[in-house]
CSV table of C-alpha atoms in Angstrom, one decimal:
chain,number,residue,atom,x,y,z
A,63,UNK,CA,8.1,29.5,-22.4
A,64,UNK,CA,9.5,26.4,-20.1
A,65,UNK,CA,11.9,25.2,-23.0
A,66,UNK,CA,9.7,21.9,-23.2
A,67,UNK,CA,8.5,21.2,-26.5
A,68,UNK,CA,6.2,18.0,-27.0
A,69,UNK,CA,5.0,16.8,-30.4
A,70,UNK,CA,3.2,16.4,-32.2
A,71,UNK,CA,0.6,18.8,-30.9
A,72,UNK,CA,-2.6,17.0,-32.1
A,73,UNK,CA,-2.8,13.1,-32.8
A,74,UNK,CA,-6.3,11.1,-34.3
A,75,UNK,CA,-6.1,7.5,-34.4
A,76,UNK,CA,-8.0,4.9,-34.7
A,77,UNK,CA,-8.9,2.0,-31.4
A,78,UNK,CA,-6.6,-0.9,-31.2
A,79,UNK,CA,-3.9,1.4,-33.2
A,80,UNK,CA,-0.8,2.3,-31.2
A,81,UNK,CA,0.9,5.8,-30.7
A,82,UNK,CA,4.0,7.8,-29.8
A,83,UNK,CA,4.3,10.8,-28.4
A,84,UNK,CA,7.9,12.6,-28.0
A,85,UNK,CA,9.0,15.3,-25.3
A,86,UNK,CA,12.6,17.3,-25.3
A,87,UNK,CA,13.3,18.5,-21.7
A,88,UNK,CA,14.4,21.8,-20.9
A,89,UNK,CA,18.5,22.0,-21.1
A,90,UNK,CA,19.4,20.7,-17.7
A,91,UNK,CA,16.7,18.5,-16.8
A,92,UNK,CA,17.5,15.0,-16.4
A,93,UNK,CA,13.8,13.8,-15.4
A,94,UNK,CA,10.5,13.5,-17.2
A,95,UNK,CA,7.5,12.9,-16.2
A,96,UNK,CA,4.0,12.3,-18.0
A,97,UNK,CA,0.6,13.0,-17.6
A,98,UNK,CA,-2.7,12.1,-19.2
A,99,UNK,CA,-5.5,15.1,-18.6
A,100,UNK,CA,-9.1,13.8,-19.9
A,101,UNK,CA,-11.6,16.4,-20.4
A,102,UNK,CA,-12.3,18.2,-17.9
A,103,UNK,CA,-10.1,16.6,-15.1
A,104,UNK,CA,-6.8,17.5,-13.6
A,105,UNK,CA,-3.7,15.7,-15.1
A,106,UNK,CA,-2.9,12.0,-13.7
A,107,UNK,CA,0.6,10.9,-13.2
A,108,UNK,CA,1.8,8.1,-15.9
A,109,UNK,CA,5.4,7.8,-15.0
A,110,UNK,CA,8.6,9.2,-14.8
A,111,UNK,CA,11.9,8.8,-16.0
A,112,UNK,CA,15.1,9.8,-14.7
A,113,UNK,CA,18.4,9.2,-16.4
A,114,UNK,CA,16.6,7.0,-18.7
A,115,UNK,CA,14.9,4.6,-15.8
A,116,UNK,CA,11.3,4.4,-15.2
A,117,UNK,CA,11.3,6.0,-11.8
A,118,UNK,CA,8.1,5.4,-10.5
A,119,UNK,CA,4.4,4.9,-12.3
A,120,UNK,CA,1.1,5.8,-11.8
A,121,UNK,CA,-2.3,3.5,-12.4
A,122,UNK,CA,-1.8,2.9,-15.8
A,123,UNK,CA,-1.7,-0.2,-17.3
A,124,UNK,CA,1.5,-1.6,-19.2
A,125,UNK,CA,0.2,-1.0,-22.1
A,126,UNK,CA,1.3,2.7,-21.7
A,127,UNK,CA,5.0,2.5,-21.7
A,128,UNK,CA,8.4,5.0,-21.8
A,129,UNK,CA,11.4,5.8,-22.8
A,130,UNK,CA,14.1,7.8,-22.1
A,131,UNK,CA,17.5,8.9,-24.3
A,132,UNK,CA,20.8,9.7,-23.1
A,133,UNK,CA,20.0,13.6,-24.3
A,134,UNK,CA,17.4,12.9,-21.4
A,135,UNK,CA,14.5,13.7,-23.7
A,136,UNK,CA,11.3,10.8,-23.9
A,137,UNK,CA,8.6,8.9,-25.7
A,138,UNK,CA,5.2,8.0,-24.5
A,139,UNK,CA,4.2,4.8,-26.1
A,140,UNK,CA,0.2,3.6,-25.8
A,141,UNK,CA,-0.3,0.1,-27.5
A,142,UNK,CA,-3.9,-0.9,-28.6
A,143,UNK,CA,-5.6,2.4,-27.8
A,144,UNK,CA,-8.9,3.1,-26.4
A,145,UNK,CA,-11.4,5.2,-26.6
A,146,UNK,CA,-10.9,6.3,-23.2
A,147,UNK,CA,-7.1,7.0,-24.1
A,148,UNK,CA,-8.1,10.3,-25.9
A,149,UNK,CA,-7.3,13.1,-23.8
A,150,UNK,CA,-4.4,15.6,-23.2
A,151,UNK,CA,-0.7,14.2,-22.7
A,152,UNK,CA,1.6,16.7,-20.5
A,153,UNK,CA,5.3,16.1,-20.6
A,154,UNK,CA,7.1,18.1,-17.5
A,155,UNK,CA,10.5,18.3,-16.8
A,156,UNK,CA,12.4,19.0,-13.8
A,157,UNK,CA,16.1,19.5,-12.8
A,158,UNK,CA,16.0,15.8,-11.0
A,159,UNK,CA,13.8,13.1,-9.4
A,160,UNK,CA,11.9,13.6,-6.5
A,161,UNK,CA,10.7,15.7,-4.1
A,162,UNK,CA,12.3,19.4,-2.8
A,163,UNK,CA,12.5,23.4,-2.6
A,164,UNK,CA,14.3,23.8,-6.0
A,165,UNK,CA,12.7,20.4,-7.9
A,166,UNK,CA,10.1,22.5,-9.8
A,167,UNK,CA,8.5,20.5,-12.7
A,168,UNK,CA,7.5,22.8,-16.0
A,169,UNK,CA,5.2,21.4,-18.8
A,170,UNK,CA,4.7,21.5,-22.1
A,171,UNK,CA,2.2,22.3,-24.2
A,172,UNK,CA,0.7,19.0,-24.6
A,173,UNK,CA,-0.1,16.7,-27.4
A,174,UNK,CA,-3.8,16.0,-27.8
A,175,UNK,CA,-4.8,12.5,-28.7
A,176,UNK,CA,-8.2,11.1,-30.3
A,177,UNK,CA,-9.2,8.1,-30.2
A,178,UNK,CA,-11.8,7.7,-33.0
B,104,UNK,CA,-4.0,8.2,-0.7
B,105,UNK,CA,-3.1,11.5,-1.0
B,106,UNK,CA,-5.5,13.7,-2.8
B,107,UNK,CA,-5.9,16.9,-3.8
B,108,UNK,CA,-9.8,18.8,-3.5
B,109,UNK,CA,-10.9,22.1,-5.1
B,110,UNK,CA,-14.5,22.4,-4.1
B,111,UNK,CA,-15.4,24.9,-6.8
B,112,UNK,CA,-15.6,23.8,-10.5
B,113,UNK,CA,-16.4,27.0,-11.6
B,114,UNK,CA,-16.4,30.4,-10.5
B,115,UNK,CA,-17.2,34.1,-12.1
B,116,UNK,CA,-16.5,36.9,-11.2
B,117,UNK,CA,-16.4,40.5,-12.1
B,118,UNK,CA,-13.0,42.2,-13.5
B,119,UNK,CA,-11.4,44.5,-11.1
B,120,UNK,CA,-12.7,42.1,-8.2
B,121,UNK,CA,-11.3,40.0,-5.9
B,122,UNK,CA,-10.7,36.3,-6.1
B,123,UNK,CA,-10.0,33.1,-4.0
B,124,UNK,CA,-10.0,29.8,-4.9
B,125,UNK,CA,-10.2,26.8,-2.6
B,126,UNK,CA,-7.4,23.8,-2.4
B,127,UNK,CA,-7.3,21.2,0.1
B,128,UNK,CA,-5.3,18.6,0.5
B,129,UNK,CA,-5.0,15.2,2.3
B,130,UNK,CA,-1.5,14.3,3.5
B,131,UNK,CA,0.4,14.3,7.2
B,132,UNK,CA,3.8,15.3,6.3
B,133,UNK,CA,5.4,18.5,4.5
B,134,UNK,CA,4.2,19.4,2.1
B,135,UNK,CA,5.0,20.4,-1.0
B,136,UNK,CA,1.9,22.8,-3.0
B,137,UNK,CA,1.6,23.8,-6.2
B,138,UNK,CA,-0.7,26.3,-8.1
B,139,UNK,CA,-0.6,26.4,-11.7
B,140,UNK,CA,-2.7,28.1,-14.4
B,141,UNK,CA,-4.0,26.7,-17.9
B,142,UNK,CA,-5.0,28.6,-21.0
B,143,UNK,CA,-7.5,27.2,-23.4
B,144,UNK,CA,-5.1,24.5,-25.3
B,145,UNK,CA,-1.5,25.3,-23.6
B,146,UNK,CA,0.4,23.5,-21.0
B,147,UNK,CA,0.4,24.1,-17.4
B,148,UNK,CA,2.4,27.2,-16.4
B,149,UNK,CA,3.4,27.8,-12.3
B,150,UNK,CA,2.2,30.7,-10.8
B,151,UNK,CA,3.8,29.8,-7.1
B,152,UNK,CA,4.8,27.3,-4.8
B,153,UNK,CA,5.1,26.3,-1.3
B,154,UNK,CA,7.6,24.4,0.6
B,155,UNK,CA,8.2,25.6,3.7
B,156,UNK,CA,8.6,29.3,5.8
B,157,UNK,CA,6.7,32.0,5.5
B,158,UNK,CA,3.0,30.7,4.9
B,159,UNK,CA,1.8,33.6,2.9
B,160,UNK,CA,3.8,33.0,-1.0
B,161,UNK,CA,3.6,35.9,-4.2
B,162,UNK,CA,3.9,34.3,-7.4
B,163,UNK,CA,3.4,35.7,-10.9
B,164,UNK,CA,0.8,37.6,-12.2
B,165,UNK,CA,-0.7,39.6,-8.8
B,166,UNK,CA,-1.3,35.7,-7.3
B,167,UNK,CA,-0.5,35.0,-3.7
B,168,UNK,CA,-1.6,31.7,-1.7
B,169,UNK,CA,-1.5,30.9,2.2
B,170,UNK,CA,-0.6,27.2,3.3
B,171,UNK,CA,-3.2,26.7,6.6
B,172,UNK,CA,-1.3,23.5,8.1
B,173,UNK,CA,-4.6,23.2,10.7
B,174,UNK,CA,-7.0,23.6,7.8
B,175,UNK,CA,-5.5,21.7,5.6
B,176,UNK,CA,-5.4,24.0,2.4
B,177,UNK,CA,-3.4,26.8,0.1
B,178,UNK,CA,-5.8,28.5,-1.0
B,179,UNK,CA,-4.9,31.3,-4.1
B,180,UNK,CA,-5.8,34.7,-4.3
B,181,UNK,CA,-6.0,37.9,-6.4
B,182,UNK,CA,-6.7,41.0,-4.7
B,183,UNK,CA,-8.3,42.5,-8.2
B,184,UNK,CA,-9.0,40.0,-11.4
B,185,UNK,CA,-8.1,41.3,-15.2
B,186,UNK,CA,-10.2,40.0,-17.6
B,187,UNK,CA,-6.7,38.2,-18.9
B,188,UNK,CA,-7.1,35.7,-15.6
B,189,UNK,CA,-10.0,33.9,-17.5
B,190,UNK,CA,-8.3,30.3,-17.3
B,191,UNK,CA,-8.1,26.5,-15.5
B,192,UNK,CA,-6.8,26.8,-12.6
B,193,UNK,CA,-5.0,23.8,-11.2
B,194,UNK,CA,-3.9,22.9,-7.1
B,195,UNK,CA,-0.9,20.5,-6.9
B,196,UNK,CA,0.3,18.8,-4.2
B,197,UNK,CA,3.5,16.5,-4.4
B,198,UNK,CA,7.3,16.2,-4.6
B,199,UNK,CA,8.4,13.6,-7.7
B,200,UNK,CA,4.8,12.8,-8.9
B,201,UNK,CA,2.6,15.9,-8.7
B,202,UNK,CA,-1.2,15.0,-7.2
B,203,UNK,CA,-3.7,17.4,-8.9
B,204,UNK,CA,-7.2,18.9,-8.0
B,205,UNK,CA,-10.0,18.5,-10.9
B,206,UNK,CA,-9.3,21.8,-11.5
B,207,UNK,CA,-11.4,25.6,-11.1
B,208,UNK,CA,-12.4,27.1,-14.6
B,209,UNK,CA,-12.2,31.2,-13.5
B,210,UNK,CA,-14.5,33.2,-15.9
B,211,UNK,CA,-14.3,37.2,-15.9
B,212,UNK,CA,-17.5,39.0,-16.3
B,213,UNK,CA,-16.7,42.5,-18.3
Protein backbone atom coordinates (compact mmCIF):
# COMPACT_ATOMS: atom_id res chain seq x y z
CA UNK A 1 0.00 0.00 0.00
CA UNK A 2 1.69 3.58 -1.15
CA UNK A 3 -1.15 5.60 0.67
CA UNK A 4 -2.30 6.93 -2.94
CA UNK A 5 -5.83 6.33 -3.56
CA UNK A 6 -7.25 7.44 -7.11
CA UNK A 7 -10.94 7.27 -7.97
CA UNK A 8 -12.96 6.32 -9.25
CA UNK A 9 -11.42 2.96 -10.26
CA UNK A 10 -13.22 2.33 -13.56
CA UNK A 11 -14.80 5.17 -15.77
CA UNK A 12 -17.11 4.48 -19.37
CA UNK A 13 -17.94 7.43 -21.32
CA UNK A 14 -18.98 8.35 -24.21
CA UNK A 15 -16.52 10.47 -27.26
CA UNK A 16 -16.81 14.15 -27.16
CA UNK A 17 -17.93 13.76 -23.25
CA UNK A 18 -15.46 15.10 -20.71
CA UNK A 19 -14.08 13.42 -17.44
CA UNK A 20 -12.42 13.76 -14.08
CA UNK A 21 -10.38 11.78 -12.41
CA UNK A 22 -9.18 12.54 -8.64
CA UNK A 23 -5.88 11.39 -6.78
CA UNK A 24 -5.08 12.02 -2.77
CA UNK A 25 -1.25 11.94 -2.30
CA UNK A 26 0.34 10.08 0.33
CA UNK A 27 0.58 12.38 3.67
CA UNK A 28 3.72 14.36 2.92
CA UNK A 29 3.87 14.55 -0.63
CA UNK A 30 3.55 17.86 -2.10
CA UNK A 31 3.91 16.68 -5.92
CA UNK A 32 1.68 14.72 -8.27
CA UNK A 33 2.28 13.55 -11.32
CA UNK A 34 -0.02 11.68 -14.05
CA UNK A 35 0.27 9.12 -16.33
CA UNK A 36 -1.86 7.69 -19.16
CA UNK A 37 -0.91 3.61 -19.79
CA UNK A 38 -2.74 2.41 -23.12
CA UNK A 39 -2.94 -1.24 -23.45
CA UNK A 40 -0.20 -2.79 -23.51
CA UNK A 41 2.38 0.14 -23.30
CA UNK A 42 4.41 1.61 -20.58
CA UNK A 43 2.83 4.70 -18.71
CA UNK A 44 3.41 8.29 -20.60
CA UNK A 45 4.07 11.33 -18.58
CA UNK A 46 0.95 13.94 -18.57
CA UNK A 47 2.09 16.45 -16.07
CA UNK A 48 2.88 17.26 -12.76
CA UNK A 49 1.97 19.45 -10.17
CA UNK A 50 3.73 20.72 -7.31
CA UNK A 51 2.33 23.04 -4.69
CA UNK A 52 -0.55 23.38 -6.86
CA UNK A 53 1.53 24.62 -10.23
CA UNK A 54 1.76 22.65 -13.28
CA UNK A 55 5.33 21.79 -13.13
CA UNK A 56 6.22 20.50 -16.26
CA UNK A 57 3.91 18.45 -19.09
CA UNK A 58 4.34 15.80 -21.31
CA UNK A 59 2.85 15.48 -25.22
CA UNK A 60 -0.55 15.89 -24.46
CA UNK A 61 -2.68 18.23 -25.77
CA UNK A 62 -4.49 21.00 -23.68
CA UNK A 63 -7.29 19.36 -23.72
CA UNK A 64 -5.94 17.17 -20.86
CA UNK A 65 -5.61 19.60 -18.00
CA UNK A 66 -4.82 19.63 -13.92
CA UNK A 67 -5.38 20.69 -10.79
CA UNK A 68 -3.93 20.82 -7.66
CA UNK A 69 -5.52 21.68 -3.90
CA UNK A 70 -3.86 23.21 -1.10
CA UNK A 71 -4.20 19.53 0.74
CA UNK A 72 -1.78 18.82 -2.34
CA UNK A 73 -4.18 16.23 -3.63
CA UNK A 74 -5.35 16.57 -7.82
CA UNK A 75 -7.76 16.21 -10.63
CA UNK A 76 -7.11 15.01 -14.13
CA UNK A 77 -9.45 16.71 -16.41
CA UNK A 78 -9.82 15.38 -20.34
CA UNK A 79 -12.37 17.56 -22.37
CA UNK A 80 -13.96 16.03 -25.54
CA UNK A 81 -12.68 12.51 -25.21
CA UNK A 82 -11.43 10.18 -27.68
CA UNK A 83 -11.46 6.99 -28.40
CA UNK A 84 -7.86 6.84 -28.11
CA UNK A 85 -8.15 8.45 -24.52
CA UNK A 86 -9.25 5.06 -23.09
CA UNK A 87 -6.56 3.56 -21.27
CA UNK A 88 -5.10 3.39 -17.70
CA UNK A 89 -4.56 6.75 -15.61
CA UNK A 90 -1.64 6.49 -12.86
CA UNK A 91 -1.50 9.14 -10.25
CA UNK A 92 2.09 9.03 -8.39
CA UNK A 93 3.17 10.96 -5.67
CA UNK A 94 6.39 11.97 -4.42
CA UNK A 95 7.87 13.91 -1.41
CA UNK A 96 8.83 16.94 -3.96
CA UNK A 97 9.47 17.96 -7.60
CA UNK A 98 12.25 16.80 -9.47
CA UNK A 99 14.91 14.73 -9.69
CA UNK A 100 17.16 12.91 -6.59
CA UNK A 101 18.26 9.84 -4.22
CA UNK A 102 15.23 10.21 -1.84
CA UNK A 103 12.49 11.75 -4.62
CA UNK A 104 10.90 8.31 -5.09
CA UNK A 105 7.43 8.52 -6.84
CA UNK A 106 4.67 5.74 -5.66
CA UNK A 107 1.45 5.08 -7.67
CA UNK A 108 -1.87 4.37 -7.32
CA UNK A 109 -3.96 1.92 -8.35
CA UNK A 110 -5.24 3.57 -11.41
CA UNK A 111 -8.48 4.62 -12.77
CA UNK A 112 -9.44 2.83 -15.98
CA UNK A 113 -11.15 4.96 -18.65
CA UNK A 114 -13.33 3.81 -21.72
CA UNK A 115 -14.01 5.59 -24.33
CA UNK A 116 -17.15 3.97 -25.99
CA UNK B 1 15.15 12.21 -26.32
CA UNK B 2 15.63 10.04 -23.67
CA UNK B 3 14.15 6.64 -23.97
CA UNK B 4 13.85 3.80 -22.28
CA UNK B 5 14.13 0.02 -24.29
CA UNK B 6 13.22 -3.43 -22.93
CA UNK B 7 13.92 -5.76 -25.81
CA UNK B 8 11.79 -8.60 -24.55
CA UNK B 9 7.92 -8.24 -24.54
CA UNK B 10 7.47 -11.47 -23.12
CA UNK B 11 9.35 -14.03 -21.41
CA UNK B 12 8.48 -17.59 -19.62
CA UNK B 13 10.09 -19.25 -17.61
CA UNK B 14 9.98 -22.16 -15.28
CA UNK B 15 9.40 -21.65 -11.31
CA UNK B 16 12.34 -22.15 -9.25
CA UNK B 17 14.52 -20.73 -12.27
CA UNK B 18 16.41 -17.91 -12.89
CA UNK B 19 15.42 -14.65 -14.46
CA UNK B 20 16.89 -11.49 -16.23
CA UNK B 21 15.28 -9.02 -17.87
CA UNK B 22 16.81 -6.47 -20.23
CA UNK B 23 16.62 -2.38 -19.76
CA UNK B 24 18.40 0.05 -21.73
CA UNK B 25 18.42 3.36 -21.68
CA UNK B 26 19.51 6.49 -23.78
CA UNK B 27 20.83 9.38 -21.79
CA UNK B 28 24.52 10.94 -21.01
CA UNK B 29 24.28 12.11 -17.64
CA UNK B 30 23.35 10.35 -14.10
CA UNK B 31 21.09 8.64 -14.03
CA UNK B 32 18.44 7.91 -12.20
CA UNK B 33 16.73 3.94 -12.89
CA UNK B 34 13.78 2.52 -11.83
CA UNK B 35 12.27 -1.00 -11.82
CA UNK B 36 8.79 -1.47 -10.94
CA UNK B 37 6.35 -4.39 -11.00
CA UNK B 38 2.57 -4.53 -12.16
CA UNK B 39 -0.16 -7.00 -11.18
CA UNK B 40 -3.05 -7.64 -13.46
CA UNK B 41 -5.26 -4.33 -12.64
CA UNK B 42 -3.05 -2.59 -9.73
CA UNK B 43 -0.70 0.34 -9.85
CA UNK B 44 2.88 0.24 -10.21
CA UNK B 45 4.75 -0.87 -7.05
CA UNK B 46 8.99 -0.18 -6.82
CA UNK B 47 10.96 -3.08 -6.46
CA UNK B 48 14.46 -0.97 -6.50
CA UNK B 49 16.20 1.90 -7.64
CA UNK B 50 19.44 3.30 -8.65
CA UNK B 51 21.18 6.51 -8.14
CA UNK B 52 24.43 6.27 -7.66
CA UNK B 53 27.33 3.89 -5.70
CA UNK B 54 27.49 0.57 -5.62
CA UNK B 55 26.27 -0.74 -9.12
CA UNK B 56 24.80 -3.95 -8.01
CA UNK B 57 21.11 -2.80 -5.93
CA UNK B 58 18.67 -5.52 -3.72
CA UNK B 59 15.20 -4.45 -3.72
CA UNK B 60 12.08 -6.29 -2.59
CA UNK B 61 10.94 -9.57 -3.29
CA UNK B 62 14.60 -11.55 -4.08
CA UNK B 63 15.05 -8.71 -7.12
CA UNK B 64 18.54 -7.27 -7.63
CA UNK B 65 19.64 -5.07 -10.77
CA UNK B 66 23.26 -3.87 -12.05
CA UNK B 67 23.51 -0.33 -13.65
CA UNK B 68 26.37 -1.07 -16.67
CA UNK B 69 27.27 2.73 -17.35
CA UNK B 70 29.44 1.31 -20.71
CA UNK B 71 26.44 -0.79 -21.75
CA UNK B 72 24.10 1.34 -21.19
CA UNK B 73 21.53 -0.72 -19.12
CA UNK B 74 20.06 -2.09 -15.41
CA UNK B 75 19.16 -4.98 -16.11
CA UNK B 76 16.85 -6.98 -13.12
CA UNK B 77 17.36 -10.26 -11.93
CA UNK B 78 15.95 -13.17 -9.75
CA UNK B 79 18.30 -15.77 -8.92
CA UNK B 80 15.09 -18.38 -8.60
CA UNK B 81 11.37 -17.21 -9.86
CA UNK B 82 8.01 -18.16 -7.61
CA UNK B 83 5.17 -18.66 -9.50
CA UNK B 84 3.91 -15.31 -7.48
CA UNK B 85 6.46 -13.16 -9.96
CA UNK B 86 3.96 -13.76 -12.80
CA UNK B 87 3.51 -9.84 -13.66
CA UNK B 88 4.38 -6.51 -16.02
CA UNK B 89 7.49 -5.63 -15.40
CA UNK B 90 8.26 -1.96 -15.98
CA UNK B 91 12.18 -0.13 -16.49
CA UNK B 92 12.13 3.57 -15.55
CA UNK B 93 14.54 6.00 -16.13
CA UNK B 94 14.09 9.70 -14.84
CA UNK B 95 14.17 12.21 -12.05
CA UNK B 96 10.77 14.58 -11.94
CA UNK B 97 9.06 12.82 -14.98
CA UNK B 98 9.74 9.13 -15.09
CA UNK B 99 10.62 7.74 -18.86
CA UNK B 100 9.27 4.10 -19.09
CA UNK B 101 10.10 0.99 -21.23
CA UNK B 102 6.88 -0.80 -23.09
CA UNK B 103 7.19 -3.01 -20.47
CA UNK B 104 8.19 -7.28 -20.06
CA UNK B 105 5.00 -9.48 -19.19
CA UNK B 106 7.03 -12.40 -16.99
CA UNK B 107 4.94 -15.65 -17.16
CA UNK B 108 5.83 -18.75 -14.73
CA UNK B 109 5.52 -22.12 -16.21
CA UNK B 110 4.45 -24.64 -13.05
Amino acid sequence: ETGVTQSPTHLIKTRGQQVTLRCSSQSGHNTVSWYQQALGQGPQFIFQYYREEENGRGNFPPRFSGLQFPNYSSELNVNALELDDSALYLCASSPFAGGGAKNIQYFGAGTRLSVL
Amino acid sequence: AQSVTQPDIHITVSEGASLELRCNYSYGATPYLFWYVQSPGQGLQLLLKYFSGDTLVQGIKGFEAEFKRSQSSFNLRKPSVHWSDAAEYFCAWGGGKLIFGQGTELSVKP
